N, CA, C and O atoms as CSV, one atom per row, in Angstrom:
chain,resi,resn,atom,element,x,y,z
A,1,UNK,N,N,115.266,115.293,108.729
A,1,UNK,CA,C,116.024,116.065,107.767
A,1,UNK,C,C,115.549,117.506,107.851
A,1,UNK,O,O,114.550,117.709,107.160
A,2,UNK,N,N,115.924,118.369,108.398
A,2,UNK,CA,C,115.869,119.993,108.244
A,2,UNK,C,C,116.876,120.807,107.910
A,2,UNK,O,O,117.791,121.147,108.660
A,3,UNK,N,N,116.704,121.163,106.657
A,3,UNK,CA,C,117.626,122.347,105.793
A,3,UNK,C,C,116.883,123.385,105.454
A,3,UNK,O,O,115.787,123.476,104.903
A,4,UNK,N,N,117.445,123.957,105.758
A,4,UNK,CA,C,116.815,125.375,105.214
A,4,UNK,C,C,116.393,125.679,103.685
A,4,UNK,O,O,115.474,126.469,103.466
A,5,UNK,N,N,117.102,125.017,102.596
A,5,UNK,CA,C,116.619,124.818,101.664
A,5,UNK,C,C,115.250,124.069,101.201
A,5,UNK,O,O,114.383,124.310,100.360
A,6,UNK,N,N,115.441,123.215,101.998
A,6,UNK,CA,C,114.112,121.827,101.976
A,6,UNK,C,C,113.113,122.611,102.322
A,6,UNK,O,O,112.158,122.636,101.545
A,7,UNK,N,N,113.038,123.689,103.903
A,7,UNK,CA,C,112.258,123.912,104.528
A,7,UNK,C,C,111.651,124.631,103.520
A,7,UNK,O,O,110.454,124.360,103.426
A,8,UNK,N,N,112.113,125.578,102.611
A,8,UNK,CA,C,111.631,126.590,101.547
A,8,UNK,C,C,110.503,126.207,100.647
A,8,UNK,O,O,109.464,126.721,100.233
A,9,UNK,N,N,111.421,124.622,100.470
A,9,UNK,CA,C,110.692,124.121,99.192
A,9,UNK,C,C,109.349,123.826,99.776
A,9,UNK,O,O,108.400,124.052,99.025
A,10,UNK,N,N,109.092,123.381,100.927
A,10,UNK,CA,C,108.137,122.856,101.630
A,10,UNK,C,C,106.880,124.108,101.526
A,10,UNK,O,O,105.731,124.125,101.085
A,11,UNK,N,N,107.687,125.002,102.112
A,11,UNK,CA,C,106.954,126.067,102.478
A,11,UNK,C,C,106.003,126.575,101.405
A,11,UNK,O,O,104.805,126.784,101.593
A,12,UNK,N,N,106.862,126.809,99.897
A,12,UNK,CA,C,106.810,126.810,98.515
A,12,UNK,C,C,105.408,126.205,98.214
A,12,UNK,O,O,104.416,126.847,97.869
A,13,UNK,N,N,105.500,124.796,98.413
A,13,UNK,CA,C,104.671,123.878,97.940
A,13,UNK,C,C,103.099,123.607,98.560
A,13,UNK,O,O,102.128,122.914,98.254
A,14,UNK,N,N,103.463,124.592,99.623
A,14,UNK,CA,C,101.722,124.201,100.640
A,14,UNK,C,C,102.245,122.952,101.574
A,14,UNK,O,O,101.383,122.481,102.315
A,15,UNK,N,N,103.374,122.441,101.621
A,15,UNK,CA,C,103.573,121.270,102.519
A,15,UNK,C,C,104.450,121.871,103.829
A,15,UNK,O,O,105.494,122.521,103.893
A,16,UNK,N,N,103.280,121.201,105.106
A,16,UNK,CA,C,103.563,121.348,106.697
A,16,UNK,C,C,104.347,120.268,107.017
A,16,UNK,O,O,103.919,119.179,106.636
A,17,UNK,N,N,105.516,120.291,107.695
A,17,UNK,CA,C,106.405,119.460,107.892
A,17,UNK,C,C,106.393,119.258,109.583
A,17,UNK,O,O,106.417,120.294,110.247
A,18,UNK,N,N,106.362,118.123,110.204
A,18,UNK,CA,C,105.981,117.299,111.217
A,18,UNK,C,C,106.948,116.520,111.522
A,18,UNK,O,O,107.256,115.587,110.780
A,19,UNK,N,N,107.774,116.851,113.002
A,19,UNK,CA,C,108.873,116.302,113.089
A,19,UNK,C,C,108.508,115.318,114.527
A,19,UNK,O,O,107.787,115.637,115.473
A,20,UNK,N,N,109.287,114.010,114.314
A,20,UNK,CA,C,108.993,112.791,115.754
A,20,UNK,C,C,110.453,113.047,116.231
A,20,UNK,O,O,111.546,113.209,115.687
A,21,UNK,N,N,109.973,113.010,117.475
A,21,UNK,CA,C,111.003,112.558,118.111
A,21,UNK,C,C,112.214,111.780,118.014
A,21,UNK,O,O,111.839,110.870,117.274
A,22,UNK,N,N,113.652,111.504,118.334
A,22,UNK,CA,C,114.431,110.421,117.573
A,22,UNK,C,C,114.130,109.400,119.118
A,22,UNK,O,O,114.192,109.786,120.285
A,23,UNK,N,N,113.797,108.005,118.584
A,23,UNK,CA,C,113.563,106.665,119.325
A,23,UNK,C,C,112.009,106.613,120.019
A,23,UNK,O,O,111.665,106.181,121.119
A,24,UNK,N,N,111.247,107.202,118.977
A,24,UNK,CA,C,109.960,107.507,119.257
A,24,UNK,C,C,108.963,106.890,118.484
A,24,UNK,O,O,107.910,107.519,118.592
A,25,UNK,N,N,108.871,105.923,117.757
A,25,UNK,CA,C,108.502,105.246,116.559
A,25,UNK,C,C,107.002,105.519,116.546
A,25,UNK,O,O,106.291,105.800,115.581
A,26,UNK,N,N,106.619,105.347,118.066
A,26,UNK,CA,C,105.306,105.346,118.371
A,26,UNK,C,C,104.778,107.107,117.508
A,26,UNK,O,O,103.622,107.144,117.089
A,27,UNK,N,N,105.270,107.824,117.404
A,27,UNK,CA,C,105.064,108.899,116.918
A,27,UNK,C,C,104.527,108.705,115.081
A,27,UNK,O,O,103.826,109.448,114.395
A,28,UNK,N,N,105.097,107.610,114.798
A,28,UNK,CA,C,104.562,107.417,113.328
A,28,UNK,C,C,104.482,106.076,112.983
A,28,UNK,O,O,105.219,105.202,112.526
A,29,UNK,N,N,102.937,106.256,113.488
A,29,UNK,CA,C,102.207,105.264,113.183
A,29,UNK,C,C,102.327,103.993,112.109
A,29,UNK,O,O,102.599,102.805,112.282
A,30,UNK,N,N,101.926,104.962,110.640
A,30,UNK,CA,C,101.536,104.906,109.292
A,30,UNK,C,C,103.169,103.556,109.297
A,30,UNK,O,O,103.208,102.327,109.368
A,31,UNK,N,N,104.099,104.471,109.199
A,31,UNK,CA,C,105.508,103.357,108.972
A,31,UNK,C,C,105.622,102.338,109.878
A,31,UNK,O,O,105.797,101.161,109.562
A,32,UNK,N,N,105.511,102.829,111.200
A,32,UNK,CA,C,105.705,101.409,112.406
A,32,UNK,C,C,104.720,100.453,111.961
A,32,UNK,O,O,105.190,99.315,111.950
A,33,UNK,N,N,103.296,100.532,111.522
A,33,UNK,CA,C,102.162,99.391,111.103
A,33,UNK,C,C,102.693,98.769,110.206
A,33,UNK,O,O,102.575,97.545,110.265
A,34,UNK,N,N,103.560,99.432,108.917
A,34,UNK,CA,C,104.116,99.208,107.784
A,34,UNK,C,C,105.118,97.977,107.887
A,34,UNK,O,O,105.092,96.926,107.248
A,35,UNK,N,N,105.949,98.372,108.805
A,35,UNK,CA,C,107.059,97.578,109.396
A,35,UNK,C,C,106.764,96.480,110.192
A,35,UNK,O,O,107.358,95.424,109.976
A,36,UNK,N,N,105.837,96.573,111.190
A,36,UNK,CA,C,105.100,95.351,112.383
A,36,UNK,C,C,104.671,94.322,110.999
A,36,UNK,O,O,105.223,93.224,111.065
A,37,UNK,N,N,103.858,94.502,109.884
A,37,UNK,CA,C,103.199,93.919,108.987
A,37,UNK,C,C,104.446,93.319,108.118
A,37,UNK,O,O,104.324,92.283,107.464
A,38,UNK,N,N,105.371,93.895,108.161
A,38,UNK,CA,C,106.013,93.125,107.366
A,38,UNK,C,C,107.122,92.075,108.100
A,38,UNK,O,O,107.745,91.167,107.550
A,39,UNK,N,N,107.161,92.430,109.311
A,39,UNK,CA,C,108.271,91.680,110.353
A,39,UNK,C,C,107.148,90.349,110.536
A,39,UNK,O,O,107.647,89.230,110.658
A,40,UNK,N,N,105.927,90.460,110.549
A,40,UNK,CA,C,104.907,89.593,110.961
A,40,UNK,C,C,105.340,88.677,109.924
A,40,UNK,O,O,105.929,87.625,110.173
A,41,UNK,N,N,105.067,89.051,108.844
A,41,UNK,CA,C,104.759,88.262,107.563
A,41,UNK,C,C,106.010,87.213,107.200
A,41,UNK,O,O,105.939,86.113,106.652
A,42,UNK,N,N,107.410,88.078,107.793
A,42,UNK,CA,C,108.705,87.233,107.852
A,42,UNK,C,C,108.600,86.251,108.885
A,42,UNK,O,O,108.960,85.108,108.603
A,43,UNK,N,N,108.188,86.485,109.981
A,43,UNK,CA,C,108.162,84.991,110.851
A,43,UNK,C,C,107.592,84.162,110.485
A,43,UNK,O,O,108.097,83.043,110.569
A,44,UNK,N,N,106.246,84.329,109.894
A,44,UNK,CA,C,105.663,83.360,109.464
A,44,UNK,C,C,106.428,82.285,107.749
A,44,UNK,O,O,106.395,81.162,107.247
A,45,UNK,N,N,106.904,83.412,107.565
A,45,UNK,CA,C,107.451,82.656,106.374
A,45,UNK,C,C,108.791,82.146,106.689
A,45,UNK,O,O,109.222,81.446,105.772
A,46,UNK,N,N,109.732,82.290,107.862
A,46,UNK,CA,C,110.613,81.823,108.618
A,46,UNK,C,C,110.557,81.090,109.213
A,46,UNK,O,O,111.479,80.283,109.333
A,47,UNK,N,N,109.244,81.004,109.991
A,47,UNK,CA,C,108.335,79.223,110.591
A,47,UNK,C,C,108.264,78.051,109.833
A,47,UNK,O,O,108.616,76.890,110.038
A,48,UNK,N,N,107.648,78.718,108.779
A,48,UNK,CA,C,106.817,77.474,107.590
A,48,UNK,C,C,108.144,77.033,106.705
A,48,UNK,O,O,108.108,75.917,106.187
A,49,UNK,N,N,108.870,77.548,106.583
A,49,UNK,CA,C,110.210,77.172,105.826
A,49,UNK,C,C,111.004,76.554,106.439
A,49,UNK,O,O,111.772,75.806,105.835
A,50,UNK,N,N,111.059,76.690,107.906
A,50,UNK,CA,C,112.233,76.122,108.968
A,50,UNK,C,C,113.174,76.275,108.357
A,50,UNK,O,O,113.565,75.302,107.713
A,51,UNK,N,N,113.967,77.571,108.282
A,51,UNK,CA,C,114.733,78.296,107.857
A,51,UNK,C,C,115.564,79.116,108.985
A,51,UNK,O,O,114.936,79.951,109.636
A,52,UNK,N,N,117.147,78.890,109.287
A,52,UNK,CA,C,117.992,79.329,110.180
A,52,UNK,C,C,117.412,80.953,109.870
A,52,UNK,O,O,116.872,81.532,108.927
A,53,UNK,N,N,117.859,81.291,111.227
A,53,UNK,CA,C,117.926,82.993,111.115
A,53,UNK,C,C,118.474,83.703,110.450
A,53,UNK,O,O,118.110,84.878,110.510
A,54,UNK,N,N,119.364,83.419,109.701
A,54,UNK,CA,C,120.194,83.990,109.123
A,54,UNK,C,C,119.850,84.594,107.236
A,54,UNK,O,O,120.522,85.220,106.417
A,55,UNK,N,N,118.269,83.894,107.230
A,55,UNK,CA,C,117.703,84.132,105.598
A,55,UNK,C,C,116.521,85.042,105.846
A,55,UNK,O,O,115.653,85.250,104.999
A,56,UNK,N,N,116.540,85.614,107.156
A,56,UNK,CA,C,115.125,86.799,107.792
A,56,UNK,C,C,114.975,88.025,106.421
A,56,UNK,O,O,113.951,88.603,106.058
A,57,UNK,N,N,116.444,88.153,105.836
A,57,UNK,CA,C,115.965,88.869,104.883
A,57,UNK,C,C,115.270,88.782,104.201
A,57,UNK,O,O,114.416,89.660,104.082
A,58,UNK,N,N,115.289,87.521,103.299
A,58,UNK,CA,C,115.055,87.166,102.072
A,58,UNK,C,C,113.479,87.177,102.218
A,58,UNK,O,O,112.701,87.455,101.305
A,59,UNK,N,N,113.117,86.814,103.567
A,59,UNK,CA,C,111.680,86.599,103.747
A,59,UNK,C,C,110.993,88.070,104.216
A,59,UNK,O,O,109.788,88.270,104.370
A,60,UNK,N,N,111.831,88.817,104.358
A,60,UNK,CA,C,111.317,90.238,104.437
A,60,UNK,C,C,110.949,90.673,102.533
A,60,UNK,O,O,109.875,91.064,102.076
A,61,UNK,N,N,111.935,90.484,101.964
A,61,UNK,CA,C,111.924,90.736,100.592
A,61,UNK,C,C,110.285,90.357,100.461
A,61,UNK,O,O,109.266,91.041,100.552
A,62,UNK,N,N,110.524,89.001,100.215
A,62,UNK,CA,C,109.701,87.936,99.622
A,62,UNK,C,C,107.922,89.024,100.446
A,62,UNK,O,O,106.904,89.446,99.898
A,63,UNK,N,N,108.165,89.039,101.163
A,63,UNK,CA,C,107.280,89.797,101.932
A,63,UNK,C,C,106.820,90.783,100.845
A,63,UNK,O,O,105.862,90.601,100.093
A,64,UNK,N,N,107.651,91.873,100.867
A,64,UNK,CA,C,107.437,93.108,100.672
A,64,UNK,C,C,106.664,92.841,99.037
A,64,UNK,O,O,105.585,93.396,98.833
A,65,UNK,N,N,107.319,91.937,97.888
A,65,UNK,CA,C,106.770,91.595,97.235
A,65,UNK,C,C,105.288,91.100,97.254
A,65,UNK,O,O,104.395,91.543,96.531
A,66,UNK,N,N,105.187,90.321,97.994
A,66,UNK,CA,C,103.769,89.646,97.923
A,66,UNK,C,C,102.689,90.786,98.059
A,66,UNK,O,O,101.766,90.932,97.258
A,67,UNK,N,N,102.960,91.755,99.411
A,67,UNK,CA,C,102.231,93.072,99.819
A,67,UNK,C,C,101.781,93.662,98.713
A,67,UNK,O,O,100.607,93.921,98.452
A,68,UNK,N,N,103.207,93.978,97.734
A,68,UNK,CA,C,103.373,94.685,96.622
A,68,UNK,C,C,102.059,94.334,95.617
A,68,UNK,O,O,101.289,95.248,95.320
A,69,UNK,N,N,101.890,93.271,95.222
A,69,UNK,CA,C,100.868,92.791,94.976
A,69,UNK,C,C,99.486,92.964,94.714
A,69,UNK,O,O,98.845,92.962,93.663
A,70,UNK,N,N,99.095,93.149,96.178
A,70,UNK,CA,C,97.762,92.788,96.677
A,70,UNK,C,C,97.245,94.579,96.890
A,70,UNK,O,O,97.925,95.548,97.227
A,71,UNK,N,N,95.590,94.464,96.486
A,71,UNK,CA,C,95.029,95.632,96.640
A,71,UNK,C,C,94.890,96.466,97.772
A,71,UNK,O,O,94.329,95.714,98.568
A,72,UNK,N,N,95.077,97.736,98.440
A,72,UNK,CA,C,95.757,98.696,99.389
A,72,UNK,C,C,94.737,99.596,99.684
A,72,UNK,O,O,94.639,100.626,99.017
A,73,UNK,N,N,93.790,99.294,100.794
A,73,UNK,CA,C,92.458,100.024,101.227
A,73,UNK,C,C,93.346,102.197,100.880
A,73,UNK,O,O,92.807,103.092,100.230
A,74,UNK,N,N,94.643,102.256,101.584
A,74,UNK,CA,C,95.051,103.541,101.452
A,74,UNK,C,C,95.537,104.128,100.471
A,74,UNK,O,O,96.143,105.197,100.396
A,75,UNK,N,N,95.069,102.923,99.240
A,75,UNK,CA,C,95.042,103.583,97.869
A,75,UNK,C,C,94.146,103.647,97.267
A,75,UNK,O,O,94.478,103.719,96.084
A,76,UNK,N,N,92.845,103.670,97.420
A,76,UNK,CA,C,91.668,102.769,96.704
A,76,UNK,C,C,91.702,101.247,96.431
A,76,UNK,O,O,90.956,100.754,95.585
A,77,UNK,N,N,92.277,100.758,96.908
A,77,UNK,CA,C,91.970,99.142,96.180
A,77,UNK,C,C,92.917,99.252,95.372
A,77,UNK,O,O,92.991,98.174,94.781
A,78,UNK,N,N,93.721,99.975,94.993
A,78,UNK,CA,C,94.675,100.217,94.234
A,78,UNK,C,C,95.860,99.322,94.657
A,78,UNK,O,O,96.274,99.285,95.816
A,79,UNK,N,N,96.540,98.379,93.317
A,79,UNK,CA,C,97.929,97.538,93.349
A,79,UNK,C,C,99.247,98.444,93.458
A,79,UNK,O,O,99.545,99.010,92.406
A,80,UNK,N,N,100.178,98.702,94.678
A,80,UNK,CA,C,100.997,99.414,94.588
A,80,UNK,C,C,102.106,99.283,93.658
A,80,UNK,O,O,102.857,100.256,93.581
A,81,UNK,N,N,102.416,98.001,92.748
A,81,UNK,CA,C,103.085,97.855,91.750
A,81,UNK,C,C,102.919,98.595,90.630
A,81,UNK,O,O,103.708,99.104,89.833
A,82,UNK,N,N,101.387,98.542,90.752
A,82,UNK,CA,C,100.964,99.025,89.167
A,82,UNK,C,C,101.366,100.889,89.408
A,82,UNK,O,O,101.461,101.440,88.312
A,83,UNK,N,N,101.535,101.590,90.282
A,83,UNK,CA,C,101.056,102.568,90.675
A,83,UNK,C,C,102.763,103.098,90.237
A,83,UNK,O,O,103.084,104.187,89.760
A,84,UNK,N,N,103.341,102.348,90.459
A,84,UNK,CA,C,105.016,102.328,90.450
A,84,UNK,C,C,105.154,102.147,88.984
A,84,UNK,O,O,106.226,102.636,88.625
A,85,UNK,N,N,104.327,101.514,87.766
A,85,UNK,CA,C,104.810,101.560,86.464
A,85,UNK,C,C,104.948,100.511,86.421
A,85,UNK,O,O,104.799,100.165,85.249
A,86,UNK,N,N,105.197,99.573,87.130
A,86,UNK,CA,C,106.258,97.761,86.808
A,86,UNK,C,C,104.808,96.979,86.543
A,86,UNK,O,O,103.808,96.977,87.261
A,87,UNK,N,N,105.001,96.426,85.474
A,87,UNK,CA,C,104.045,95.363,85.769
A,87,UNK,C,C,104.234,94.048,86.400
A,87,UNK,O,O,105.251,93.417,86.686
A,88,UNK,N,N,103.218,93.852,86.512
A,88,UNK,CA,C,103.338,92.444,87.785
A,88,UNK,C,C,103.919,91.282,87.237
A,88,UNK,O,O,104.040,90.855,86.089
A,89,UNK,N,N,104.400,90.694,88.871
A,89,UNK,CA,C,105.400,89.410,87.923
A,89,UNK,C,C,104.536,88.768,89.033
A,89,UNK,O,O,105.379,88.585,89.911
A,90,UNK,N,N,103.565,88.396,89.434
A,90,UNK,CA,C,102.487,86.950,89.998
A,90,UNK,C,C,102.832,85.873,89.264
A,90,UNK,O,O,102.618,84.943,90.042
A,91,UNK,N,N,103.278,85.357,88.134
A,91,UNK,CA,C,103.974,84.384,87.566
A,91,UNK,C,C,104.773,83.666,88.313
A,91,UNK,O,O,104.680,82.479,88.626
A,92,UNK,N,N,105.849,84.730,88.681
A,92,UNK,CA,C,107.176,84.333,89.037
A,92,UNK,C,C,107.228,84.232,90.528
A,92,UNK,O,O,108.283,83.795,90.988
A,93,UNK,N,N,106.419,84.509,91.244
A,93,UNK,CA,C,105.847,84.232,92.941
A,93,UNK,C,C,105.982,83.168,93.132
A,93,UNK,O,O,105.606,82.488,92.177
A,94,UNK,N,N,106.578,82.299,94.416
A,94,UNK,CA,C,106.084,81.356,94.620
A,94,UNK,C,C,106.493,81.133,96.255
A,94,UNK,O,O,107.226,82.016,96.698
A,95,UNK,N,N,106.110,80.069,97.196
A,95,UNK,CA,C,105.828,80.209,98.615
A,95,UNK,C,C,107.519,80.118,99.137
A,95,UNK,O,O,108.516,79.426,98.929
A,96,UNK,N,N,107.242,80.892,99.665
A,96,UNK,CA,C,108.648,81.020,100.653
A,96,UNK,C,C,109.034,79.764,100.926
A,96,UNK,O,O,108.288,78.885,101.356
A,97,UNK,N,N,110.229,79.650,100.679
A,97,UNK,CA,C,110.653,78.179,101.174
A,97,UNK,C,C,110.293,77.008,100.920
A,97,UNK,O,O,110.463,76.078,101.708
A,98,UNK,N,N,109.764,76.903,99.819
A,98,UNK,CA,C,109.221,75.885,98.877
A,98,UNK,C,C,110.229,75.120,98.066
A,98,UNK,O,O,111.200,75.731,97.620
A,99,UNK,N,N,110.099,73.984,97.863
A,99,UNK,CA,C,111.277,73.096,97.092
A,99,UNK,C,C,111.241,73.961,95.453
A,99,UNK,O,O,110.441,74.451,94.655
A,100,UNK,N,N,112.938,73.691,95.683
A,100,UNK,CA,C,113.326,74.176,93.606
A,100,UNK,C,C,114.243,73.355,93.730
A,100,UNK,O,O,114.944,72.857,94.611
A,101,UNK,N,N,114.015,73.303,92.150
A,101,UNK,CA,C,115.172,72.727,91.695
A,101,UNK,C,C,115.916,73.379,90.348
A,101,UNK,O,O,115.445,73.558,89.225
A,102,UNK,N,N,116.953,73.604,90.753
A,102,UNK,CA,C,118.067,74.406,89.600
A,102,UNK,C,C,118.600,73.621,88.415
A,102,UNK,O,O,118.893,72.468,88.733
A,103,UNK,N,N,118.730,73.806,87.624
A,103,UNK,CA,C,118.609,72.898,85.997
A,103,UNK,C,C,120.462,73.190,86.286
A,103,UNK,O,O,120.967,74.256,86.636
A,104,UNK,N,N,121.087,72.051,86.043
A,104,UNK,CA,C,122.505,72.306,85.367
A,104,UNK,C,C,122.400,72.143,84.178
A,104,UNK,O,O,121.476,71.481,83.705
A,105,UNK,N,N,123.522,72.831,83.294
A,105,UNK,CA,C,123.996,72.358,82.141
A,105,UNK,C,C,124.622,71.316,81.951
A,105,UNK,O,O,125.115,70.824,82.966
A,106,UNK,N,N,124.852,70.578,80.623
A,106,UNK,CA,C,125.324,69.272,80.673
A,106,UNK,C,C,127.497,69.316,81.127
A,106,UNK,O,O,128.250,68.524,81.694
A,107,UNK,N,N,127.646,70.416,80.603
A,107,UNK,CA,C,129.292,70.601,81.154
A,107,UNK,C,C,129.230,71.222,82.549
A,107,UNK,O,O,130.371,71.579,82.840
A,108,UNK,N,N,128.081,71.589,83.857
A,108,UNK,CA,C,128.055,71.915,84.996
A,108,UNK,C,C,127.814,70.657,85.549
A,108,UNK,O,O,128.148,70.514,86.725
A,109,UNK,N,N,127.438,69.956,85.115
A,109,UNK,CA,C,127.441,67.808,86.285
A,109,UNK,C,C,128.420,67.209,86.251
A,109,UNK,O,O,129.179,67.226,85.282
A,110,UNK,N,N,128.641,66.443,87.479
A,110,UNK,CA,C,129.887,66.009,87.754
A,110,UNK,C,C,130.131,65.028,86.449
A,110,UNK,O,O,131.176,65.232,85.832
A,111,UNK,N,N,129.292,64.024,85.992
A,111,UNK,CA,C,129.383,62.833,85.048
A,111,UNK,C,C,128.701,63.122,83.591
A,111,UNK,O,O,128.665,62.224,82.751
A,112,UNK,N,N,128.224,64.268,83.363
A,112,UNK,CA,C,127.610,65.032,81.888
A,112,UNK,C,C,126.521,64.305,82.312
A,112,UNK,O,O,125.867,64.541,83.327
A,113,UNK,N,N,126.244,62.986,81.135
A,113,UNK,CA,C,125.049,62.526,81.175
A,113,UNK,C,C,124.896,61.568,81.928
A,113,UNK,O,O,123.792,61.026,81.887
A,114,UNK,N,N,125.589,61.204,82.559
A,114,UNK,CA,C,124.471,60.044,83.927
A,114,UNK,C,C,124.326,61.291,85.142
A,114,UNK,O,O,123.464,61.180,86.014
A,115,UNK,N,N,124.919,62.044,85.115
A,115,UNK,CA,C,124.407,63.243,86.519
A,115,UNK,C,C,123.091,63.471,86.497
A,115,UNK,O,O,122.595,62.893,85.530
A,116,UNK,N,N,122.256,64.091,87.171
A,116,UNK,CA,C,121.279,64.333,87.958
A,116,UNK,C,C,121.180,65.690,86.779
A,116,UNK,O,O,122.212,66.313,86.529
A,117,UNK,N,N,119.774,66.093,86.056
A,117,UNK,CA,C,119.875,67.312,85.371
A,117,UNK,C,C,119.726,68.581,86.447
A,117,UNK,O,O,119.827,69.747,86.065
A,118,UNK,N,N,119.553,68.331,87.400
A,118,UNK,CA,C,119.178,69.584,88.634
A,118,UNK,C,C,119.649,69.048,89.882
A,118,UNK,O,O,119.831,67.867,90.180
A,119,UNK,N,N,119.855,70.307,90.714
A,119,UNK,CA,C,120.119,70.437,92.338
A,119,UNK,C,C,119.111,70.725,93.093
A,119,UNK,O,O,118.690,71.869,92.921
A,120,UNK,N,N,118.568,70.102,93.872
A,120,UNK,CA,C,117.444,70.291,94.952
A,120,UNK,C,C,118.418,71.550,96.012
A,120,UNK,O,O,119.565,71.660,96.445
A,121,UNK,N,N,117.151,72.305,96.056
A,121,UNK,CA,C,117.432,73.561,96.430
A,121,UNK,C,C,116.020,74.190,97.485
A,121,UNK,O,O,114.916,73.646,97.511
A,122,UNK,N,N,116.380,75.362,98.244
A,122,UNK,CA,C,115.134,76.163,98.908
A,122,UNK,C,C,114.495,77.557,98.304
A,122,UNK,O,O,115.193,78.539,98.551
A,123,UNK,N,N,113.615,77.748,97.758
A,123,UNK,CA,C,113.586,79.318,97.319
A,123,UNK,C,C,113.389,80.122,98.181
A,123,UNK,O,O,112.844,79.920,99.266
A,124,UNK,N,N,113.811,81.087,97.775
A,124,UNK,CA,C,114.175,82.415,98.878
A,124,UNK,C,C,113.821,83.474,98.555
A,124,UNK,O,O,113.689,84.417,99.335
A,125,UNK,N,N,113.543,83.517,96.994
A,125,UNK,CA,C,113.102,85.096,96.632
A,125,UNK,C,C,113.205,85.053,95.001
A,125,UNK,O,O,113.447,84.022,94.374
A,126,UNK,N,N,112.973,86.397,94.386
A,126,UNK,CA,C,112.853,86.899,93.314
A,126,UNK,C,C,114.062,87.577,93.061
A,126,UNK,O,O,114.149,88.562,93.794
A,127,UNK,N,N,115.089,87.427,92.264
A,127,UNK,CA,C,116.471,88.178,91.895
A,127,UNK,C,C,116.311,88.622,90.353
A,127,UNK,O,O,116.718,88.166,89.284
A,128,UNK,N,N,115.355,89.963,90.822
A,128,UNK,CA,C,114.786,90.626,89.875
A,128,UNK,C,C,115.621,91.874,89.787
A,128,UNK,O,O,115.229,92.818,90.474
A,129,UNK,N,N,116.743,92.050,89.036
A,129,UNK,CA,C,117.799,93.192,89.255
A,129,UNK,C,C,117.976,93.143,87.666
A,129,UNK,O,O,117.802,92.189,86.909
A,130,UNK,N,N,118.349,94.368,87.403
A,130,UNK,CA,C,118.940,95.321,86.215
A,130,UNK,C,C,117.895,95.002,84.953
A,130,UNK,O,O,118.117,95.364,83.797
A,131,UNK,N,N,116.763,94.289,85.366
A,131,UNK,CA,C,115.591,93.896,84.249
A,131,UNK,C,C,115.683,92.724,84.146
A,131,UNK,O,O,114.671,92.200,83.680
A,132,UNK,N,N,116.833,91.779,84.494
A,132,UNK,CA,C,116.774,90.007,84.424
A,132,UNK,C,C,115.729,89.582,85.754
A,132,UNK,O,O,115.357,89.943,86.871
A,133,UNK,N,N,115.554,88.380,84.557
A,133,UNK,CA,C,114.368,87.390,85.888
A,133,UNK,C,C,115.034,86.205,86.512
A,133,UNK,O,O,115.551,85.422,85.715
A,134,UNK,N,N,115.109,85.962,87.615
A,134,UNK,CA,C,115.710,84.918,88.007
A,134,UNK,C,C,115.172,84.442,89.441
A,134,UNK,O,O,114.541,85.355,89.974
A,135,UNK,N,N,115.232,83.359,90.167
A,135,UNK,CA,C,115.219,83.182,91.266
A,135,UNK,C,C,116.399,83.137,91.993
A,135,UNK,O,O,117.459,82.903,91.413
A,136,UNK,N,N,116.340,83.380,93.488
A,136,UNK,CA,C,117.147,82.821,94.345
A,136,UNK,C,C,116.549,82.191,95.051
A,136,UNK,O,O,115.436,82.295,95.569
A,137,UNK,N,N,118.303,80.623,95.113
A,137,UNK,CA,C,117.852,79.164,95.344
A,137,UNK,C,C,118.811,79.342,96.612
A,137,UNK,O,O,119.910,79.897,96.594
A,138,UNK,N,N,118.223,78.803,97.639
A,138,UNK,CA,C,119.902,77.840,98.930
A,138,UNK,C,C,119.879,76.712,98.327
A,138,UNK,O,O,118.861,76.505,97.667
A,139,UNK,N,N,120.757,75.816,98.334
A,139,UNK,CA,C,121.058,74.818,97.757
A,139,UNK,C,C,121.911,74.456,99.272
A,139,UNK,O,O,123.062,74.885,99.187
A,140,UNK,N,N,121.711,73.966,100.251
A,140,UNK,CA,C,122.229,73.499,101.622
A,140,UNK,C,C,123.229,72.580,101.193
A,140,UNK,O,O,124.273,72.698,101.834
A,141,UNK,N,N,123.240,71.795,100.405
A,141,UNK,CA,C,124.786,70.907,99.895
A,141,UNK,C,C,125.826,71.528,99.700
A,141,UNK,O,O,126.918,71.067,100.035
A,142,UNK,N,N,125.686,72.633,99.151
A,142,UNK,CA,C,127.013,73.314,98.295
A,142,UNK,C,C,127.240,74.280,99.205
A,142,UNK,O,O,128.435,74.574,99.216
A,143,UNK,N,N,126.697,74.803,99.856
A,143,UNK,CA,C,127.287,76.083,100.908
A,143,UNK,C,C,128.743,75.696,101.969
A,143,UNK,O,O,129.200,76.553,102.725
């Protein structure tokens, strides 16, 4: 990004601006380690789940969360959640691809009360949006 405006502000501020190459990744380090660490962390949680290719996101998420977490030598030991304001949801964590099961309501079962109170399902992540808590489930039957 170079604008002449930006460049000002930069200039303004005491900040030297350092430009990579485009298709040069190797040029920045700090993000490519960032990224290798988190592509790592998705295979493994794409292994252990035996999970089609097609949920690589969710386990990138699930990733980025867990990271989120854990104490950060390039912060002091410092939790990058906390650093962000959010407090931690370690509660609501749980292993990639681990069995759930989703609660129906009694008017969501096929038979009310002889149905099954839940759907066996895969977790996939945290569907932590607009301040609601929730998980996301695959449920491989219903797709």
């Amino acid at each position: 990004f170079i604008k002449e405006e930006f460049k000002a502000f930069c200039t303004e501020k005491g900040i030297r601006q350092q430009f990579a190459n485009p298709y040069s990744q190797h040029q920045n380090g700090v993000a490519e380690s960032a990224v290798g660490k988190l592509v790592k962390y998705m295979r493994i949680h794409m292994t252990q789940a035996n999970l089609d290719p097609q949920y690589w996101g969710y386990a990138v998420r699930h990733a980025v969360d867990v990271v989120n977490h854990l104490p950060h030598r390039s912060i002091d030991d410092d939790i990058p959640i906390l650093r962000r304001g959010i407090k931690p949801y370690l509660d609501m964590l749980r292993p990639f691809g681990c069995s759930a099961t989703v609660y129906l309501e009694t008017k969501h079962r096929e038979h009310s009360k002889l149905s099954a109170a839940g759907k066996n399902g895969i977790f996939l992540g945290l569907g932590l949006t607009d301040g609601s808590k929730g998980y996301i489930i695959h449920s491989p039957n219903t797709d």
